[in-house]
PDB file of C-alpha atoms and ligand atoms in Angstrom:
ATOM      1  CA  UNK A  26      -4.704 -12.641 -15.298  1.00 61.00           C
ATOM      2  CA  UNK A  27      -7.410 -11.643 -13.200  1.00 88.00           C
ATOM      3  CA  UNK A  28      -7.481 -12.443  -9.367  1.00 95.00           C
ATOM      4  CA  UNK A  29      -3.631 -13.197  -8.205  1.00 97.00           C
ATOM      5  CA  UNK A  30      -4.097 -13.698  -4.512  1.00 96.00           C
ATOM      6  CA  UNK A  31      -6.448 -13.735  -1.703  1.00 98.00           C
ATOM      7  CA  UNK A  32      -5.291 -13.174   1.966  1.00 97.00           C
ATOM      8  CA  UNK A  33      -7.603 -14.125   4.259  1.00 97.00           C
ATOM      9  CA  UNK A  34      -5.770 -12.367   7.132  1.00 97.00           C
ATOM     10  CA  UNK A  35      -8.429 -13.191   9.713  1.00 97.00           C
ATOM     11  CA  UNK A  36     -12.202 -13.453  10.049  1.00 97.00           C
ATOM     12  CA  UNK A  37     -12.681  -9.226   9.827  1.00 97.00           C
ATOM     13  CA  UNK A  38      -9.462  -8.726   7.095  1.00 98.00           C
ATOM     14  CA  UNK A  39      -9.046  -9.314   3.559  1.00 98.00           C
ATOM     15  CA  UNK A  40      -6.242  -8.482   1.282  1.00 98.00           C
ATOM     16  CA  UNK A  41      -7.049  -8.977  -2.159  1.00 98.00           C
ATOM     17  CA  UNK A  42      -4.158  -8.418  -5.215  1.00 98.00           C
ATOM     18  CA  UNK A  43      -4.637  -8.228  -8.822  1.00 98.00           C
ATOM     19  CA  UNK A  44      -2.030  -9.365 -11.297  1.00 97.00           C
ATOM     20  CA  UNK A  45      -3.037  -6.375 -14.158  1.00 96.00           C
ATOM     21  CA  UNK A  46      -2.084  -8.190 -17.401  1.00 95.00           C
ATOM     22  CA  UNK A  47      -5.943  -7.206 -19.131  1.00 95.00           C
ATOM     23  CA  UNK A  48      -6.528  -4.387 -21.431  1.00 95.00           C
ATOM     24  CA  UNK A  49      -8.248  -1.692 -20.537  1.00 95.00           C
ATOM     25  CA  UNK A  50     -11.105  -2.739 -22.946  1.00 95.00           C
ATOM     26  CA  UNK A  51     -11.068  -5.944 -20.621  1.00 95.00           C
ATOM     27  CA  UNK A  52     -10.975  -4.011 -17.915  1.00 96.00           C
ATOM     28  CA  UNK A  53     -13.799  -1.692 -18.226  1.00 94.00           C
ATOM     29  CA  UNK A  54     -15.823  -4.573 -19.096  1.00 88.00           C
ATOM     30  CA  UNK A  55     -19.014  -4.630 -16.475  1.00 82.00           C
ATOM     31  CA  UNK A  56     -17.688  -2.074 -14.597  1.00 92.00           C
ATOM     32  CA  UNK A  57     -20.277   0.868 -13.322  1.00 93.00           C
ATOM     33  CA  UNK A  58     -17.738   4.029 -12.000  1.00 96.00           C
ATOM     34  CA  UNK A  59     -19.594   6.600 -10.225  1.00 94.00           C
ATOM     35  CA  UNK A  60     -19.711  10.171 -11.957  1.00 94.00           C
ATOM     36  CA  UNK A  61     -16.078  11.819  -9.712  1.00 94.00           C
ATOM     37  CA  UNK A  62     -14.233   8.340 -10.743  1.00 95.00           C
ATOM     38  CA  UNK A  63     -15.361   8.455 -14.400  1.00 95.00           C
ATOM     39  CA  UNK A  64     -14.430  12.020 -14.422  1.00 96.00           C
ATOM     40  CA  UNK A  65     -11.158  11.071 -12.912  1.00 96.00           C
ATOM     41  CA  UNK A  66     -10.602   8.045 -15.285  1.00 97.00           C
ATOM     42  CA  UNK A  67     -11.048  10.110 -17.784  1.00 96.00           C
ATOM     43  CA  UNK A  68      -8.435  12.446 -17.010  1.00 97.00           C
ATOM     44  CA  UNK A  69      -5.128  10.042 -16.240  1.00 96.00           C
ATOM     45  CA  UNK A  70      -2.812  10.536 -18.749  1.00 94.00           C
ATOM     46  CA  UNK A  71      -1.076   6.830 -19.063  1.00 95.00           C
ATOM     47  CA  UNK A  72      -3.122   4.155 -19.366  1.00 95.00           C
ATOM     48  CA  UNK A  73      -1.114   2.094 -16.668  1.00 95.00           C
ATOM     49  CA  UNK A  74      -2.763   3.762 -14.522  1.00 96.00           C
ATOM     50  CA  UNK A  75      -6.306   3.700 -15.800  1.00 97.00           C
ATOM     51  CA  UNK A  76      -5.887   0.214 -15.961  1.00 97.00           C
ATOM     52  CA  UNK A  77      -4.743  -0.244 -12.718  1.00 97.00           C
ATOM     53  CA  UNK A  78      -8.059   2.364 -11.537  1.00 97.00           C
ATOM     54  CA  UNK A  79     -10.021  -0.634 -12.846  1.00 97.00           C
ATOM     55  CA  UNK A  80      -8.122  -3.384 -11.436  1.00 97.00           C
ATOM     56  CA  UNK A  81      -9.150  -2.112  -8.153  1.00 98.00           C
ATOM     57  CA  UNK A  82     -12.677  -2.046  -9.117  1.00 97.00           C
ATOM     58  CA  UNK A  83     -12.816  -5.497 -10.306  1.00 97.00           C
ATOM     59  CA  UNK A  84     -11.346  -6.337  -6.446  1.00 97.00           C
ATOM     60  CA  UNK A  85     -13.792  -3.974  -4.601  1.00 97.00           C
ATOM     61  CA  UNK A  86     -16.544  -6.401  -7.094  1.00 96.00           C
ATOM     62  CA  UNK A  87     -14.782  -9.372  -5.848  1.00 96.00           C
ATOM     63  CA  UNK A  88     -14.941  -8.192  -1.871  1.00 97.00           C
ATOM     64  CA  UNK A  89     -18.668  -7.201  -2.735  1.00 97.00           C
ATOM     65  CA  UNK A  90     -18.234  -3.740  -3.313  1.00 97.00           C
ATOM     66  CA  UNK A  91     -18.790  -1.493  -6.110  1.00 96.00           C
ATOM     67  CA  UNK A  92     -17.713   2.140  -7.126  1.00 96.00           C
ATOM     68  CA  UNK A  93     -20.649   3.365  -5.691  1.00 97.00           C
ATOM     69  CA  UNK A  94     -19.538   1.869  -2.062  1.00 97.00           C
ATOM     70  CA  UNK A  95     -16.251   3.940  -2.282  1.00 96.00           C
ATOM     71  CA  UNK A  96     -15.929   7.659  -1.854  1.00 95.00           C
ATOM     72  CA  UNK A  97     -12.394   9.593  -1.256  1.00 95.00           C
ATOM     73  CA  UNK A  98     -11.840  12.515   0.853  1.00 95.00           C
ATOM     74  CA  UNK A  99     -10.641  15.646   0.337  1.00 93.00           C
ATOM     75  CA  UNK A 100      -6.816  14.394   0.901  1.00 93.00           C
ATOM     76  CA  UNK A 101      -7.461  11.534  -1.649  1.00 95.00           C
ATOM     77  CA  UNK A 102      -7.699   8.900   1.295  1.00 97.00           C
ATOM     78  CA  UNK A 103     -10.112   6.257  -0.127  1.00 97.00           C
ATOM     79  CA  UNK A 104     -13.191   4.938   2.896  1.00 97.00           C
ATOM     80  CA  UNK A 105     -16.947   2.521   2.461  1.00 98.00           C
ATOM     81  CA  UNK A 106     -19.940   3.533   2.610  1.00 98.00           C
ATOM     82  CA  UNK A 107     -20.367   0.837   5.195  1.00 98.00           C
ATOM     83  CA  UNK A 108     -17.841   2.087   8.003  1.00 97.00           C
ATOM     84  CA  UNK A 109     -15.456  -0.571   7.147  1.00 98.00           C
ATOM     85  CA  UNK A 110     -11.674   0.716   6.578  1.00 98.00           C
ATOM     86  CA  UNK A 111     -10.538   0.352   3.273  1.00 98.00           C
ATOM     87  CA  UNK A 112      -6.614   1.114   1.601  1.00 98.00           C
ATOM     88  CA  UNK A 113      -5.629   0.867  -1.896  1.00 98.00           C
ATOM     89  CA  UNK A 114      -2.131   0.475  -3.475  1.00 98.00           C
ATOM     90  CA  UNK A 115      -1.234  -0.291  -7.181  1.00 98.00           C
ATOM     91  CA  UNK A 116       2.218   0.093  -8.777  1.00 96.00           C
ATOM     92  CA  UNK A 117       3.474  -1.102 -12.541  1.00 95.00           C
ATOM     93  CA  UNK A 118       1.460  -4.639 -12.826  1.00 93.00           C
ATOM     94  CA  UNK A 119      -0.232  -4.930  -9.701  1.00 97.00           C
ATOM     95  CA  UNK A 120      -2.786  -3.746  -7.469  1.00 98.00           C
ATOM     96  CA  UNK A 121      -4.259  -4.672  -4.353  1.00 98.00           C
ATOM     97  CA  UNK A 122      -6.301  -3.775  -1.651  1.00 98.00           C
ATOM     98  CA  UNK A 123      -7.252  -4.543   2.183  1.00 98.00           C
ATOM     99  CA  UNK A 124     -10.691  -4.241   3.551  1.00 98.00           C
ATOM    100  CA  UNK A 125     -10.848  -4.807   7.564  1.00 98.00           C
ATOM    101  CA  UNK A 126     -13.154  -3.951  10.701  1.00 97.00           C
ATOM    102  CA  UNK A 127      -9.287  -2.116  11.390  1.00 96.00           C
ATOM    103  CA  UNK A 128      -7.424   0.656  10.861  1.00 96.00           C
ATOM    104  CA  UNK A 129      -5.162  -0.423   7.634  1.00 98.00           C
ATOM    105  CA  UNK A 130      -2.872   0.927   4.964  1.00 98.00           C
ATOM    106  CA  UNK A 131      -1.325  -1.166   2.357  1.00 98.00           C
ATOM    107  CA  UNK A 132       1.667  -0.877  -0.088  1.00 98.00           C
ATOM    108  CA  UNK A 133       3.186  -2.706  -3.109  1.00 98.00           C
ATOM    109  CA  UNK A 134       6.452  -1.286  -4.428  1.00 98.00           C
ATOM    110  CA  UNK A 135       8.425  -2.629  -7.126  1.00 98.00           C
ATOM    111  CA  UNK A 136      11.872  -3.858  -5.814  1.00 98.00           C
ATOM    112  CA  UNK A 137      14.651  -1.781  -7.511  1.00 97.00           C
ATOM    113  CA  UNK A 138      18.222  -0.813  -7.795  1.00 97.00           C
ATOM    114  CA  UNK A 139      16.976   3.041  -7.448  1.00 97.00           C
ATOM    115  CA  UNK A 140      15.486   3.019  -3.753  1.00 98.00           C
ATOM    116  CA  UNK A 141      19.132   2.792  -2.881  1.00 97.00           C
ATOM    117  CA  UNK A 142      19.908   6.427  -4.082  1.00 97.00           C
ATOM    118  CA  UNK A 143      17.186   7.654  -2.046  1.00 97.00           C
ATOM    119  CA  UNK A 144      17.539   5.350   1.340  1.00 97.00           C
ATOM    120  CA  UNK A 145      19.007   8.708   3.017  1.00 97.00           C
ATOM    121  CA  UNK A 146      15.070  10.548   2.595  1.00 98.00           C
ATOM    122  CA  UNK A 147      13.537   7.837   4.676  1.00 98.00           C
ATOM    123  CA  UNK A 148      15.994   5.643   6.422  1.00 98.00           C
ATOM    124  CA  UNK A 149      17.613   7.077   9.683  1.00 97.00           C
ATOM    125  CA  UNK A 150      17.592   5.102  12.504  1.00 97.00           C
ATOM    126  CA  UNK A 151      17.009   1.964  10.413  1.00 97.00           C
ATOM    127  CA  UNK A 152      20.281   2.050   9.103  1.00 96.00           C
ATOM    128  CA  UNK A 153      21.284  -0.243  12.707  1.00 95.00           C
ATOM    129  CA  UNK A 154      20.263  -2.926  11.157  1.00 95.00           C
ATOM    130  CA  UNK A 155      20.477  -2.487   7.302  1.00 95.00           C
ATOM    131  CA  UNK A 156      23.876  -4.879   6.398  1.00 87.00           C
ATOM    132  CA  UNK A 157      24.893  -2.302   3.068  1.00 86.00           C
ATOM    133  CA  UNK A 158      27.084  -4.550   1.921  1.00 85.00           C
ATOM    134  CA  UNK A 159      24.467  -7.726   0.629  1.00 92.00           C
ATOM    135  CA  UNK A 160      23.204  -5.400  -2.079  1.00 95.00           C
ATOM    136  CA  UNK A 161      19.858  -7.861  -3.053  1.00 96.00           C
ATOM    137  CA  UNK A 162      19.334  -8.083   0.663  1.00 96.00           C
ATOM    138  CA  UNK A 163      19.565  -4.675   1.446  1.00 97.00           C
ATOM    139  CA  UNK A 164      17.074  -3.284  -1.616  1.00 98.00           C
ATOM    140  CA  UNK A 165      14.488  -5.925  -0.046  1.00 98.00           C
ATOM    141  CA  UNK A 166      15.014  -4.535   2.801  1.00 98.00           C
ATOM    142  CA  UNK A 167      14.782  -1.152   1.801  1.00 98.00           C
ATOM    143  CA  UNK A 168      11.272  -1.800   0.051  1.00 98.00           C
ATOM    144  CA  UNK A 169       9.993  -3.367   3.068  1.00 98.00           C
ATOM    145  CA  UNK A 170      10.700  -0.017   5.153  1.00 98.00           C
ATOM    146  CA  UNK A 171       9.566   2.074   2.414  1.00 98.00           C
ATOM    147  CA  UNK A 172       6.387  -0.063   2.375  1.00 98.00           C
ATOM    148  CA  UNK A 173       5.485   0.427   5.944  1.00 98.00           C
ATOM    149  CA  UNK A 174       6.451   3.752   5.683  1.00 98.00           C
ATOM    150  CA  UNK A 175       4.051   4.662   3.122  1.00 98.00           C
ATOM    151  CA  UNK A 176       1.184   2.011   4.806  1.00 98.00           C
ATOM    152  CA  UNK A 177       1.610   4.026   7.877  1.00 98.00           C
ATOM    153  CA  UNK A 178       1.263   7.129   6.217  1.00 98.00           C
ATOM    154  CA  UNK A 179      -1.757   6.247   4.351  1.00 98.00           C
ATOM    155  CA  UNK A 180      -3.602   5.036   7.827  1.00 98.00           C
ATOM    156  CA  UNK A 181      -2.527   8.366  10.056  1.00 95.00           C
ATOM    157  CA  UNK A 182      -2.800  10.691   6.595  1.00 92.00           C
ATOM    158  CA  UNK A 183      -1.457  13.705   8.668  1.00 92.00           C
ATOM    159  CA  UNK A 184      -0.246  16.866   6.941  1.00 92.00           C
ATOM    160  CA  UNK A 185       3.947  16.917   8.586  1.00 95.00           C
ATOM    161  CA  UNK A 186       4.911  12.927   8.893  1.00 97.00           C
ATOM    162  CA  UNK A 187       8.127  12.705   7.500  1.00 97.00           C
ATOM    163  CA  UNK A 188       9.388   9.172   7.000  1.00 98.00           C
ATOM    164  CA  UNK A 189      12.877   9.850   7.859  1.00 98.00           C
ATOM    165  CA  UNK A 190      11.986  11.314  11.555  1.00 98.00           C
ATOM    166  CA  UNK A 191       8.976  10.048  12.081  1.00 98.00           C
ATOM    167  CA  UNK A 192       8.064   6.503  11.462  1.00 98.00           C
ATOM    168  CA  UNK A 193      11.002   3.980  13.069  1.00 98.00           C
ATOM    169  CA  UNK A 194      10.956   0.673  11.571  1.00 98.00           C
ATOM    170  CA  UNK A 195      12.356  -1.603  13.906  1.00 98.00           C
ATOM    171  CA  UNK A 196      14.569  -4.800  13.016  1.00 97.00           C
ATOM    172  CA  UNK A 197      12.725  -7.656  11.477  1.00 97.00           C
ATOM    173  CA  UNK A 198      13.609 -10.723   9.568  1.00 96.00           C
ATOM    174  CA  UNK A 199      13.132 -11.288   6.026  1.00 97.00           C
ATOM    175  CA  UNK A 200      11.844 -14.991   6.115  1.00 97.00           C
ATOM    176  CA  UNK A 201       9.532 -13.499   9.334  1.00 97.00           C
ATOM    177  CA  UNK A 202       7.471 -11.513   7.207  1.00 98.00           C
ATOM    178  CA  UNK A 203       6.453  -9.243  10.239  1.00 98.00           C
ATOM    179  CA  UNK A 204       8.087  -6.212  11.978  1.00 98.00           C
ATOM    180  CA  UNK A 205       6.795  -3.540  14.311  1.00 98.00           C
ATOM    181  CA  UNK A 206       7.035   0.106  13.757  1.00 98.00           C
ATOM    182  CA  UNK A 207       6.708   2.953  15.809  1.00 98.00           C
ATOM    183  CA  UNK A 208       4.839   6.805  14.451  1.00 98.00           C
ATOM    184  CA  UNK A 209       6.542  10.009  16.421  1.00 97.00           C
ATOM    185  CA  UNK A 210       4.750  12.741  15.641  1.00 97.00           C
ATOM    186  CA  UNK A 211       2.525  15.228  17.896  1.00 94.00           C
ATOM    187  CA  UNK A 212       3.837  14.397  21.137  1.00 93.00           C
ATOM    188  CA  UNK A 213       1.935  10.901  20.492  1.00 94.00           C
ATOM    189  CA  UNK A 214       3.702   7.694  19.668  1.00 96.00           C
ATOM    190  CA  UNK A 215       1.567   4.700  17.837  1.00 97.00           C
ATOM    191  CA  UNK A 216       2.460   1.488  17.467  1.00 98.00           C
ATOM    192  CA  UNK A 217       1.930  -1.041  13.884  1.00 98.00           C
ATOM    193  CA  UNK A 218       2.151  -4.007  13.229  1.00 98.00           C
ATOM    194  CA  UNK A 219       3.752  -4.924   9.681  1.00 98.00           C
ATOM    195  CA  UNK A 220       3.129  -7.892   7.816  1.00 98.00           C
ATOM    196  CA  UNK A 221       4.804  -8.129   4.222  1.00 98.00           C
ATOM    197  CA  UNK A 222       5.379 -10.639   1.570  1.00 98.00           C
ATOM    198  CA  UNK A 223       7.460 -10.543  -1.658  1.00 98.00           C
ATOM    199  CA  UNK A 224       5.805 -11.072  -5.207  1.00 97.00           C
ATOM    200  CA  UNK A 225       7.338 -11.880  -8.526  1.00 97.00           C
ATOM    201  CA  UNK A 226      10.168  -8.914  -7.624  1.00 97.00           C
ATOM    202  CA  UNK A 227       7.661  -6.924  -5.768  1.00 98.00           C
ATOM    203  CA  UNK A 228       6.989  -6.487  -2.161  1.00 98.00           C
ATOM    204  CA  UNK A 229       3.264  -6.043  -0.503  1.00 98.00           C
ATOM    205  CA  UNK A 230       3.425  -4.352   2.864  1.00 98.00           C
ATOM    206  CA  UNK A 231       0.108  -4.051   4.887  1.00 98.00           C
ATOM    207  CA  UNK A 232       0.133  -2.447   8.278  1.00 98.00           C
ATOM    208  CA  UNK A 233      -2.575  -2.480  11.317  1.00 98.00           C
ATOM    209  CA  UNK A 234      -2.401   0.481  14.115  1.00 97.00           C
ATOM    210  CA  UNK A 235      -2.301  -1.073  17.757  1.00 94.00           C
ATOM    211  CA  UNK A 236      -4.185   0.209  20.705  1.00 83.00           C
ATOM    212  CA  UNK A 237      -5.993   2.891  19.244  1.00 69.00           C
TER     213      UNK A 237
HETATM  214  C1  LIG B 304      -0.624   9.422  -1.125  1.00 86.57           C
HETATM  215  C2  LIG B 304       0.449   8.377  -1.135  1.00 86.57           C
HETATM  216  C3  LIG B 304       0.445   7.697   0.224  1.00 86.57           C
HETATM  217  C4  LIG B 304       0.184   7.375  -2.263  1.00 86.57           C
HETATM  218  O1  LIG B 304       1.123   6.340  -2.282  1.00 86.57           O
HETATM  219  P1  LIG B 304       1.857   5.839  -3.618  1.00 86.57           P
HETATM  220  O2  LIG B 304       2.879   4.845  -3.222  1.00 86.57           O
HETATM  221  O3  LIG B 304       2.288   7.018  -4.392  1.00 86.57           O
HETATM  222  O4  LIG B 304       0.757   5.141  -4.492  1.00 86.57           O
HETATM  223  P2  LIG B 304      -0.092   3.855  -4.178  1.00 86.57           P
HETATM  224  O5  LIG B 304      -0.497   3.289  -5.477  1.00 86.57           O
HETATM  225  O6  LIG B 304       0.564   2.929  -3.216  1.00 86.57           O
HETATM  226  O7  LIG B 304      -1.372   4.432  -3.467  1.00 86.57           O
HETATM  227  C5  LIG B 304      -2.301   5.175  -4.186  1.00 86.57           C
HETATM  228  C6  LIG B 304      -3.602   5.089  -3.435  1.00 86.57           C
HETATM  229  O8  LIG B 304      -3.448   5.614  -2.123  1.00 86.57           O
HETATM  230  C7  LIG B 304      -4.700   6.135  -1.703  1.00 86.57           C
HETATM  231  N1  LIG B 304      -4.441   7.439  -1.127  1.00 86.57           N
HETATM  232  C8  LIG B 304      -4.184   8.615  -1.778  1.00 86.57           C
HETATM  233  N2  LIG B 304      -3.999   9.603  -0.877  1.00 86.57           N
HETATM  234  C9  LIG B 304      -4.144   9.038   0.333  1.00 86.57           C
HETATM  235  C10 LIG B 304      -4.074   9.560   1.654  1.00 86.57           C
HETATM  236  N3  LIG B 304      -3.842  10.858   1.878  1.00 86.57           N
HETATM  237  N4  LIG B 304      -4.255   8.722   2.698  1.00 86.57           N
HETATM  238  C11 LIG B 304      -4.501   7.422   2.486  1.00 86.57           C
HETATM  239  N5  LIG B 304      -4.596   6.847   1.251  1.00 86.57           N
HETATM  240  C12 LIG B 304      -4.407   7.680   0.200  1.00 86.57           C
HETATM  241  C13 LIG B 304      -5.631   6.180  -2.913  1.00 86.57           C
HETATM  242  O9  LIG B 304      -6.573   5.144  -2.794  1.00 86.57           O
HETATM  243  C14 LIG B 304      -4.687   5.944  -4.061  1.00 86.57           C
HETATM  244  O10 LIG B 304      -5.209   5.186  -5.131  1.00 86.57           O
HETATM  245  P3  LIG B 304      -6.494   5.631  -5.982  1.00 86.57           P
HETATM  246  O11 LIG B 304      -6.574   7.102  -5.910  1.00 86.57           O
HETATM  247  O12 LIG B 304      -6.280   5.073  -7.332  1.00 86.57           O
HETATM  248  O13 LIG B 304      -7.661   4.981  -5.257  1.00 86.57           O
HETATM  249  C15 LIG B 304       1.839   8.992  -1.383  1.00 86.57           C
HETATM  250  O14 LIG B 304       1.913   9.544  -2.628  1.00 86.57           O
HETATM  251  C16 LIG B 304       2.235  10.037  -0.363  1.00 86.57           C
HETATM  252  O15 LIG B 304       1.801  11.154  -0.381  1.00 86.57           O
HETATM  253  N6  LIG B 304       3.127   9.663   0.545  1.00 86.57           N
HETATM  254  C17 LIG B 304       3.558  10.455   1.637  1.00 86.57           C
HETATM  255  C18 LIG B 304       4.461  11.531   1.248  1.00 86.57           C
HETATM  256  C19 LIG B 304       5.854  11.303   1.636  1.00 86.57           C
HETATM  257  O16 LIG B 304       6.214  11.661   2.705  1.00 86.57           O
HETATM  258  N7  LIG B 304       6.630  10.689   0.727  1.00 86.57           N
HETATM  259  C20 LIG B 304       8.007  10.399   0.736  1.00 86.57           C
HETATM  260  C21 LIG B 304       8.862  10.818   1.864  1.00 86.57           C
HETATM  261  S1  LIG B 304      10.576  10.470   1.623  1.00 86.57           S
END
């Protein structure tokens, strides 16, 4: 399948996801990488996850971007050419990505049984609100924290954050689709906005910083 879903979030941001279900033959297919990221494709071991390295290249095409328009730095954070902000997420069958005149991060996690197990590594204060005993509730749940968690991340990208004691998600609502989070770290405290949605058993987190 090629493009899943467009979000036209507002006039200056645009999430785009990518349902991978192409070969990478399909894939590759009018796609021009710049020397680094056919280096780089070169060099992943599965092919999962050269084929999901092109599935984001067939959405930068579709936002009007190519490889050439996308550079990483040296901690692997993806920006454009053009100054807009750019984040990039990809994880079993999909990928996605959100372009905005914003500071973004985005996140797609695969709902599972596992995040359970590890809850305790990023979950402290969260656990106010988490109801352990609705099991399918409570893994949603989980994957929407651990989705901000790692949006967040990817939009501060500072050496130290640790999701446990840094990043507070606060309550939110399933059917709401929104929640508000809260980065200490520094001495400084930032404040996100979270917007998620849940696809086909996975959830898509994207978060915006406020008041920068
Ligand atoms: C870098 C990191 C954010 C990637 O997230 P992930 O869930 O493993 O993988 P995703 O597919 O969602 O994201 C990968 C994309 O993130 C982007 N990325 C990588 N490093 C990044 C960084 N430092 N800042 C922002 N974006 C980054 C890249 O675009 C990458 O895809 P690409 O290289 O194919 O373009 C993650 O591995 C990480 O380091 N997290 C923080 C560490 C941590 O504290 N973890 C757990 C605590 S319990």
């Amino acid at each position: 399948m090629p493009l899943f879903k467009t979000i036209q979030f507002s006039s200056t941001t645009q999430i785009l996801v990518w349902k991978i279900s192409e070969s990478y033959e399909e894939l590759y297919d009018a796609i021009i990488l710049n020397d680094k990221n056919s280096i780089r494709l070169a060099g992943m071991k599965s092919q999962l996850h050269q084929r999901a390295f092109l599935s984001v290249r067939k959405l930068l095409n579709i936002a009007g971007y190519t490889d050439f328009d996308l550079y990483y730095d040296e901690f692997g954070k993806p920006h454009l050419t053009d100054g807009k902000f750019i984040s990039i997420t990809h994880s079993h069958d999909f990928s996605a990505i959100i372009i905005s005149d914003e500071t973004v991060g985005i996140d797609i996690e695969l709902q599972r049984d596992k995040i359970i197990k590890i809850a305790d590594k990023f979950c402290d204060t969260e656990y106010q609100f988490l109801n352990l005993e609705n099991k399918e509730k409570f893994i949603r749940k989980l994957t929407v924290i651990w989705g901000a968690k790692e949006a967040i991340f990817k939009i501060r990208n500072e050496k130290g954050i640790s999701f446990k004691d840094h990043i507070i998600v606060n309550l939110f609502d399933l059917n709401n689709e929104e929640a508000i989070a809260e980065l200490h770290f520094n001495n400084l405290v930032k404040d996100f906005k979270i917007y998620f949605e849940e696809i086909e058993g996975f959830t898509l987190v994207y978060a915006f910083q406020e008041g920068i």
